[in-house]
């Protein structure tokens, strides 16, 4: 079973700053099956990035996914007020899923 | 429009059984895997398992194998998550989610509270 470890646990930043979130897999995983989700309090998660670097429909271009093998990154180029939330990476290969434990992006 | 509509919140006692539902509409129910995800209060997302309604093939997370049962009724486009004997530690929000590669649609969540 692939384990995904996200870092940092919490990121304290100001609006307009750049956020860099990491997701590391315990074994090499196909980038075709790596996604990122955003979750706000009281809401279901929302798909941001799939196949490691493809933006989902309607996702602004300030969200960028990258990486391969065991190391993946979500970058938010300039934080908007609505971007403060919790972010999860997920691997979804072979119809089995694993989620990282999440990174909270909070207002500094 | 694709929708996953889950059943309402439940309050149960330890040892009771429970089945929650996820009704799909707006797409071919038989053709997409439906997964279930747990979120305990203040915690992250955990995958429980997934079912392909077309042939009822089901896969479980090793952490939840034997703890829950996932099923689907094609005739009414509904997936289910059930427990035979609830524990207080089952208290959580449960989401159903459609797999189209990644998860592209989520249900609104069903809050399950288990308390004596």
PDB file of C-alpha atoms in Angstrom:
ATOM      1  CA  UNK A   1       0.000   0.000   0.000  1.00  0.00           C
ATOM      2  CA  UNK A   2       1.377   3.395  -0.998  1.00  0.00           C
ATOM      3  CA  UNK A   3       1.666   5.909   1.841  1.00  0.00           C
ATOM      4  CA  UNK A   4       1.545   9.621   0.976  1.00  0.00           C
ATOM      5  CA  UNK A   5       3.250  12.067   3.341  1.00  0.00           C
ATOM      6  CA  UNK A   6       2.459  15.754   3.003  1.00  0.00           C
ATOM      7  CA  UNK A   7       4.565  18.596   4.294  1.00  0.00           C
ATOM      8  CA  UNK A   8       4.414  20.937   5.972  1.00  0.00           C
ATOM      9  CA  UNK A   9       1.440  20.200   8.191  1.00  0.00           C
ATOM     10  CA  UNK A  10       0.555  23.891   8.337  1.00  0.00           C
ATOM     11  CA  UNK A  11       1.694  26.770   6.148  1.00  0.00           C
ATOM     12  CA  UNK A  12       1.175  30.294   7.503  1.00  0.00           C
ATOM     13  CA  UNK A  13       1.262  32.841   4.704  1.00  0.00           C
ATOM     14  CA  UNK A  14      -0.184  36.199   3.726  1.00  0.00           C
ATOM     15  CA  UNK A  15      -2.428  36.905   0.722  1.00  0.00           C
ATOM     16  CA  UNK A  16      -0.307  37.471  -2.376  1.00  0.00           C
ATOM     17  CA  UNK A  17       2.468  35.136  -1.213  1.00  0.00           C
ATOM     18  CA  UNK A  18       3.508  31.917  -2.913  1.00  0.00           C
ATOM     19  CA  UNK A  19       2.593  28.578  -1.355  1.00  0.00           C
ATOM     20  CA  UNK A  20       4.544  25.395  -2.007  1.00  0.00           C
ATOM     21  CA  UNK A  21       3.038  22.132  -0.753  1.00  0.00           C
ATOM     22  CA  UNK A  22       4.827  18.790  -0.896  1.00  0.00           C
ATOM     23  CA  UNK A  23       3.516  15.237  -1.241  1.00  0.00           C
ATOM     24  CA  UNK A  24       5.957  12.347  -1.006  1.00  0.00           C
ATOM     25  CA  UNK A  25       5.025   8.745  -1.839  1.00  0.00           C
ATOM     26  CA  UNK A  26       6.488   5.731  -0.053  1.00  0.00           C
ATOM     27  CA  UNK A  27       7.155   4.109  -3.424  1.00  0.00           C
ATOM     28  CA  UNK A  28       7.246   5.356  -6.974  1.00  0.00           C
ATOM     29  CA  UNK A  29       3.779   6.112  -8.233  1.00  0.00           C
ATOM     30  CA  UNK A  30       2.661   6.905 -11.727  1.00  0.00           C
ATOM     31  CA  UNK A  31       2.184  10.619 -12.163  1.00  0.00           C
ATOM     32  CA  UNK A  32      -0.885   9.717 -14.178  1.00  0.00           C
ATOM     33  CA  UNK A  33      -2.623   8.867 -10.913  1.00  0.00           C
ATOM     34  CA  UNK A  34      -1.722  11.742  -8.583  1.00  0.00           C
ATOM     35  CA  UNK A  35      -4.331  14.362  -7.703  1.00  0.00           C
ATOM     36  CA  UNK A  36      -4.679  17.371  -5.422  1.00  0.00           C
ATOM     37  CA  UNK A  37      -7.872  18.484  -3.674  1.00  0.00           C
ATOM     38  CA  UNK A  38      -8.875  21.577  -1.737  1.00  0.00           C
ATOM     39  CA  UNK A  39     -11.242  21.369   1.213  1.00  0.00           C
ATOM     40  CA  UNK A  40     -12.844  24.251   3.040  1.00  0.00           C
ATOM     41  CA  UNK A  41     -14.647  23.901   6.382  1.00  0.00           C
ATOM     42  CA  UNK A  42     -18.043  22.286   6.072  1.00  0.00           C
ATOM     43  CA  UNK A  43     -17.557  21.406   2.417  1.00  0.00           C
ATOM     44  CA  UNK A  44     -16.670  18.326   0.441  1.00  0.00           C
ATOM     45  CA  UNK A  45     -13.234  18.329  -1.191  1.00  0.00           C
ATOM     46  CA  UNK A  46     -12.829  19.859  -4.640  1.00  0.00           C
ATOM     47  CA  UNK A  47     -10.556  18.510  -7.354  1.00  0.00           C
ATOM     48  CA  UNK A  48      -7.789  20.944  -8.324  1.00  0.00           C
ATOM     49  CA  UNK A  49      -5.144  18.919 -10.160  1.00  0.00           C
ATOM     50  CA  UNK A  50      -5.135  15.443 -11.699  1.00  0.00           C
ATOM     51  CA  UNK A  51      -2.416  13.417 -13.438  1.00  0.00           C
ATOM     52  CA  UNK A  52       0.054  15.398 -11.322  1.00  0.00           C
ATOM     53  CA  UNK A  53      -0.078  18.543 -13.446  1.00  0.00           C
ATOM     54  CA  UNK A  54      -3.427  18.903 -15.236  1.00  0.00           C
ATOM     55  CA  UNK A  55      -5.803  21.509 -13.851  1.00  0.00           C
ATOM     56  CA  UNK A  56      -9.405  20.449 -13.384  1.00  0.00           C
ATOM     57  CA  UNK A  57     -12.188  22.363 -15.069  1.00  0.00           C
ATOM     58  CA  UNK A  58     -12.552  25.897 -13.768  1.00  0.00           C
ATOM     59  CA  UNK A  59      -9.384  25.879 -11.645  1.00  0.00           C
ATOM     60  CA  UNK A  60      -7.428  29.138 -11.913  1.00  0.00           C
ATOM     61  CA  UNK A  61      -3.936  29.042 -13.396  1.00  0.00           C
ATOM     62  CA  UNK A  62      -2.364  30.209 -10.138  1.00  0.00           C
ATOM     63  CA  UNK A  63      -2.612  26.513  -9.106  1.00  0.00           C
ATOM     64  CA  UNK A  64       0.184  24.396 -10.604  1.00  0.00           C
ATOM     65  CA  UNK A  65       0.992  20.751 -10.006  1.00  0.00           C
ATOM     66  CA  UNK A  66       4.335  19.147 -10.751  1.00  0.00           C
ATOM     67  CA  UNK A  67       6.497  16.164  -9.932  1.00  0.00           C
ATOM     68  CA  UNK A  68       7.021  12.511 -10.713  1.00  0.00           C
ATOM     69  CA  UNK A  69       8.154   9.266  -9.128  1.00  0.00           C
ATOM     70  CA  UNK A  70       7.865   9.817  -5.386  1.00  0.00           C
ATOM     71  CA  UNK A  71       7.897  13.617  -5.104  1.00  0.00           C
ATOM     72  CA  UNK A  72       5.018  15.864  -6.086  1.00  0.00           C
ATOM     73  CA  UNK A  73       4.347  19.555  -5.512  1.00  0.00           C
ATOM     74  CA  UNK A  74       1.345  21.860  -5.560  1.00  0.00           C
ATOM     75  CA  UNK A  75       2.226  25.517  -6.008  1.00  0.00           C
ATOM     76  CA  UNK A  76      -0.171  28.409  -5.542  1.00  0.00           C
ATOM     77  CA  UNK A  77       1.567  31.345  -7.174  1.00  0.00           C
ATOM     78  CA  UNK A  78      -0.208  34.189  -5.376  1.00  0.00           C
ATOM     79  CA  UNK A  79      -2.573  33.334  -2.564  1.00  0.00           C
ATOM     80  CA  UNK A  80      -6.056  34.764  -2.812  1.00  0.00           C
ATOM     81  CA  UNK A  81      -8.267  35.027   0.302  1.00  0.00           C
ATOM     82  CA  UNK A  82     -10.364  32.085  -0.912  1.00  0.00           C
ATOM     83  CA  UNK A  83      -7.287  29.823  -1.150  1.00  0.00           C
ATOM     84  CA  UNK A  84      -6.870  29.456   2.612  1.00  0.00           C
ATOM     85  CA  UNK A  85      -7.994  25.896   3.146  1.00  0.00           C
ATOM     86  CA  UNK A  86      -6.709  22.353   3.612  1.00  0.00           C
ATOM     87  CA  UNK A  87      -5.080  20.598   0.654  1.00  0.00           C
ATOM     88  CA  UNK A  88      -4.817  16.842   0.150  1.00  0.00           C
ATOM     89  CA  UNK A  89      -2.856  14.810  -2.344  1.00  0.00           C
ATOM     90  CA  UNK A  90      -4.248  11.466  -3.501  1.00  0.00           C
ATOM     91  CA  UNK A  91      -3.040   8.555  -5.540  1.00  0.00           C
ATOM     92  CA  UNK A  92      -5.835   6.786  -7.419  1.00  0.00           C
ATOM     93  CA  UNK A  93      -4.189   3.990  -9.395  1.00  0.00           C
ATOM     94  CA  UNK A  94      -5.677   0.517  -9.826  1.00  0.00           C
ATOM     95  CA  UNK A  95      -8.985   1.671  -8.361  1.00  0.00           C
ATOM     96  CA  UNK A  96      -7.434   1.919  -4.925  1.00  0.00           C
ATOM     97  CA  UNK A  97      -6.980   5.275  -3.275  1.00  0.00           C
ATOM     98  CA  UNK A  98      -4.625   6.758  -0.742  1.00  0.00           C
ATOM     99  CA  UNK A  99      -4.780  10.270   0.667  1.00  0.00           C
ATOM    100  CA  UNK A 100      -2.046  12.291   2.270  1.00  0.00           C
ATOM    101  CA  UNK A 101      -2.773  13.642   5.727  1.00  0.00           C
ATOM    102  CA  UNK A 102      -3.286  17.184   4.441  1.00  0.00           C
ATOM    103  CA  UNK A 103      -1.593  20.588   4.556  1.00  0.00           C
ATOM    104  CA  UNK A 104      -3.473  23.488   6.073  1.00  0.00           C
ATOM    105  CA  UNK A 105      -2.770  26.846   4.452  1.00  0.00           C
ATOM    106  CA  UNK A 106      -3.675  29.496   6.992  1.00  0.00           C
ATOM    107  CA  UNK A 107      -3.581  33.270   7.033  1.00  0.00           C
ATOM    108  CA  UNK A 108      -0.487  34.637   8.740  1.00  0.00           C
TER     109      UNK A 108
ATOM    110  CA  UNK B   1     -25.892  17.468 -14.278  1.00  0.00           C
ATOM    111  CA  UNK B   2     -23.996  14.863 -12.275  1.00  0.00           C
ATOM    112  CA  UNK B   3     -25.187  14.628  -8.673  1.00  0.00           C
ATOM    113  CA  UNK B   4     -24.436  12.364  -5.751  1.00  0.00           C
ATOM    114  CA  UNK B   5     -27.045  12.850  -3.036  1.00  0.00           C
ATOM    115  CA  UNK B   6     -26.388  11.156   0.284  1.00  0.00           C
ATOM    116  CA  UNK B   7     -28.825  10.169   2.992  1.00  0.00           C
ATOM    117  CA  UNK B   8     -29.239  12.320   6.062  1.00  0.00           C
ATOM    118  CA  UNK B   9     -27.375  12.479   9.330  1.00  0.00           C
ATOM    119  CA  UNK B  10     -27.656   9.529  11.692  1.00  0.00           C
ATOM    120  CA  UNK B  11     -27.364   9.193  15.460  1.00  0.00           C
ATOM    121  CA  UNK B  12     -26.844   5.628  16.637  1.00  0.00           C
ATOM    122  CA  UNK B  13     -25.811   3.697  19.732  1.00  0.00           C
ATOM    123  CA  UNK B  14     -22.760   1.433  19.899  1.00  0.00           C
ATOM    124  CA  UNK B  15     -23.555  -2.042  18.633  1.00  0.00           C
ATOM    125  CA  UNK B  16     -26.344  -0.904  16.314  1.00  0.00           C
ATOM    126  CA  UNK B  17     -26.307  -1.503  12.583  1.00  0.00           C
ATOM    127  CA  UNK B  18     -26.515   1.190   9.934  1.00  0.00           C
ATOM    128  CA  UNK B  19     -26.685   1.599   6.180  1.00  0.00           C
ATOM    129  CA  UNK B  20     -26.174   4.976   4.509  1.00  0.00           C
ATOM    130  CA  UNK B  21     -26.842   5.674   0.863  1.00  0.00           C
ATOM    131  CA  UNK B  22     -25.549   7.669  -2.085  1.00  0.00           C
ATOM    132  CA  UNK B  23     -27.981   8.193  -4.981  1.00  0.00           C
ATOM    133  CA  UNK B  24     -26.392   9.057  -8.305  1.00  0.00           C
ATOM    134  CA  UNK B  25     -27.988  10.921 -11.179  1.00  0.00           C
ATOM    135  CA  UNK B  26     -26.995  12.643 -14.384  1.00  0.00           C
ATOM    136  CA  UNK B  27     -24.663   9.933 -15.704  1.00  0.00           C
ATOM    137  CA  UNK B  28     -24.442   6.199 -16.372  1.00  0.00           C
ATOM    138  CA  UNK B  29     -24.234   4.797 -12.843  1.00  0.00           C
ATOM    139  CA  UNK B  30     -22.985   1.418 -14.050  1.00  0.00           C
ATOM    140  CA  UNK B  31     -19.916   2.872 -15.751  1.00  0.00           C
ATOM    141  CA  UNK B  32     -18.050   4.642 -12.949  1.00  0.00           C
ATOM    142  CA  UNK B  33     -16.510   3.410  -9.723  1.00  0.00           C
ATOM    143  CA  UNK B  34     -18.037   4.890  -6.562  1.00  0.00           C
ATOM    144  CA  UNK B  35     -15.816   5.196  -3.518  1.00  0.00           C
ATOM    145  CA  UNK B  36     -16.449   5.971   0.141  1.00  0.00           C
ATOM    146  CA  UNK B  37     -14.250   8.306   2.195  1.00  0.00           C
ATOM    147  CA  UNK B  38     -14.252   8.868   5.949  1.00  0.00           C
ATOM    148  CA  UNK B  39     -13.383  12.104   7.684  1.00  0.00           C
ATOM    149  CA  UNK B  40     -13.270  11.958  11.449  1.00  0.00           C
ATOM    150  CA  UNK B  41     -13.862  15.230  13.323  1.00  0.00           C
ATOM    151  CA  UNK B  42     -11.001  17.631  12.655  1.00  0.00           C
ATOM    152  CA  UNK B  43      -9.034  14.990  10.735  1.00  0.00           C
ATOM    153  CA  UNK B  44      -8.059  14.124   7.189  1.00  0.00           C
ATOM    154  CA  UNK B  45      -9.563  12.003   4.436  1.00  0.00           C
ATOM    155  CA  UNK B  46      -9.410   8.212   4.634  1.00  0.00           C
ATOM    156  CA  UNK B  47     -10.404   5.862   1.851  1.00  0.00           C
ATOM    157  CA  UNK B  48     -12.679   2.979   2.919  1.00  0.00           C
ATOM    158  CA  UNK B  49     -13.335   1.206  -0.345  1.00  0.00           C
ATOM    159  CA  UNK B  50     -14.782   1.369  -3.823  1.00  0.00           C
ATOM    160  CA  UNK B  51     -17.361  -0.437  -5.947  1.00  0.00           C
ATOM    161  CA  UNK B  52     -17.972  -0.741  -9.674  1.00  0.00           C
ATOM    162  CA  UNK B  53     -21.772  -0.892  -9.970  1.00  0.00           C
ATOM    163  CA  UNK B  54     -21.626  -2.494 -13.413  1.00  0.00           C
ATOM    164  CA  UNK B  55     -20.453  -5.818 -11.994  1.00  0.00           C
ATOM    165  CA  UNK B  56     -20.358  -5.087  -8.243  1.00  0.00           C
ATOM    166  CA  UNK B  57     -16.592  -5.597  -8.089  1.00  0.00           C
ATOM    167  CA  UNK B  58     -15.560  -4.174  -4.729  1.00  0.00           C
ATOM    168  CA  UNK B  59     -12.199  -3.305  -3.237  1.00  0.00           C
ATOM    169  CA  UNK B  60     -11.496  -2.306   0.333  1.00  0.00           C
ATOM    170  CA  UNK B  61      -8.719  -0.429   2.039  1.00  0.00           C
ATOM    171  CA  UNK B  62      -6.790  -2.924   4.196  1.00  0.00           C
ATOM    172  CA  UNK B  63      -7.578  -0.659   7.166  1.00  0.00           C
ATOM    173  CA  UNK B  64     -11.335  -1.090   6.684  1.00  0.00           C
ATOM    174  CA  UNK B  65     -11.634  -4.615   5.280  1.00  0.00           C
ATOM    175  CA  UNK B  66     -14.133  -6.485   7.445  1.00  0.00           C
ATOM    176  CA  UNK B  67     -15.233  -3.308   9.222  1.00  0.00           C
ATOM    177  CA  UNK B  68     -17.682  -2.038   6.608  1.00  0.00           C
ATOM    178  CA  UNK B  69     -19.577  -3.405   3.611  1.00  0.00           C
ATOM    179  CA  UNK B  70     -19.997  -1.558   0.351  1.00  0.00           C
ATOM    180  CA  UNK B  71     -22.764  -2.461  -2.083  1.00  0.00           C
ATOM    181  CA  UNK B  72     -24.763  -0.990  -4.940  1.00  0.00           C
ATOM    182  CA  UNK B  73     -28.236  -1.342  -6.451  1.00  0.00           C
ATOM    183  CA  UNK B  74     -28.061  -0.639 -10.169  1.00  0.00           C
ATOM    184  CA  UNK B  75     -31.826  -0.525 -10.512  1.00  0.00           C
ATOM    185  CA  UNK B  76     -32.004   2.657  -8.435  1.00  0.00           C
ATOM    186  CA  UNK B  77     -28.491   4.032  -9.083  1.00  0.00           C
ATOM    187  CA  UNK B  78     -27.609   3.930  -5.415  1.00  0.00           C
ATOM    188  CA  UNK B  79     -24.480   2.903  -3.564  1.00  0.00           C
ATOM    189  CA  UNK B  80     -24.437   1.919   0.097  1.00  0.00           C
ATOM    190  CA  UNK B  81     -22.053   1.811   3.022  1.00  0.00           C
ATOM    191  CA  UNK B  82     -23.047  -0.330   5.955  1.00  0.00           C
ATOM    192  CA  UNK B  83     -21.940  -1.391   9.397  1.00  0.00           C
ATOM    193  CA  UNK B  84     -23.162  -4.420  11.312  1.00  0.00           C
ATOM    194  CA  UNK B  85     -22.058  -3.192  14.731  1.00  0.00           C
ATOM    195  CA  UNK B  86     -21.140   0.452  15.162  1.00  0.00           C
ATOM    196  CA  UNK B  87     -18.467   1.721  17.523  1.00  0.00           C
ATOM    197  CA  UNK B  88     -17.995   5.179  18.973  1.00  0.00           C
ATOM    198  CA  UNK B  89     -14.872   5.461  16.799  1.00  0.00           C
ATOM    199  CA  UNK B  90     -17.097   5.259  13.686  1.00  0.00           C
ATOM    200  CA  UNK B  91     -18.284   8.795  14.440  1.00  0.00           C
ATOM    201  CA  UNK B  92     -17.348  10.767  11.337  1.00  0.00           C
ATOM    202  CA  UNK B  93     -18.502  12.407   8.153  1.00  0.00           C
ATOM    203  CA  UNK B  94     -18.736   9.916   5.288  1.00  0.00           C
ATOM    204  CA  UNK B  95     -18.529  10.992   1.664  1.00  0.00           C
ATOM    205  CA  UNK B  96     -19.319   9.060  -1.472  1.00  0.00           C
ATOM    206  CA  UNK B  97     -17.334  10.048  -4.527  1.00  0.00           C
ATOM    207  CA  UNK B  98     -17.291   9.210  -8.208  1.00  0.00           C
ATOM    208  CA  UNK B  99     -14.039   7.994  -9.688  1.00  0.00           C
ATOM    209  CA  UNK B 100     -13.390   9.275 -13.195  1.00  0.00           C
ATOM    210  CA  UNK B 101      -9.682   8.802 -12.936  1.00  0.00           C
ATOM    211  CA  UNK B 102      -9.462  11.147  -9.936  1.00  0.00           C
ATOM    212  CA  UNK B 103     -12.601  11.964  -7.962  1.00  0.00           C
ATOM    213  CA  UNK B 104     -14.577  14.482  -9.980  1.00  0.00           C
ATOM    214  CA  UNK B 105     -17.834  14.521  -8.019  1.00  0.00           C
ATOM    215  CA  UNK B 106     -18.482  14.194  -4.306  1.00  0.00           C
ATOM    216  CA  UNK B 107     -21.642  13.706  -2.307  1.00  0.00           C
ATOM    217  CA  UNK B 108     -22.518  16.281   0.314  1.00  0.00           C
ATOM    218  CA  UNK B 109     -21.525  13.944   3.124  1.00  0.00           C
ATOM    219  CA  UNK B 110     -23.441  11.999   5.767  1.00  0.00           C
ATOM    220  CA  UNK B 111     -22.605  12.687   9.399  1.00  0.00           C
ATOM    221  CA  UNK B 112     -22.720   9.552  11.520  1.00  0.00           C
ATOM    222  CA  UNK B 113     -22.656   9.996  15.287  1.00  0.00           C
ATOM    223  CA  UNK B 114     -22.291   6.938  17.512  1.00  0.00           C
ATOM    224  CA  UNK B 115     -22.863   7.624  21.171  1.00  0.00           C
ATOM    225  CA  UNK B 116     -24.386   5.855  24.122  1.00  0.00           C
TER     226      UNK B 116
END
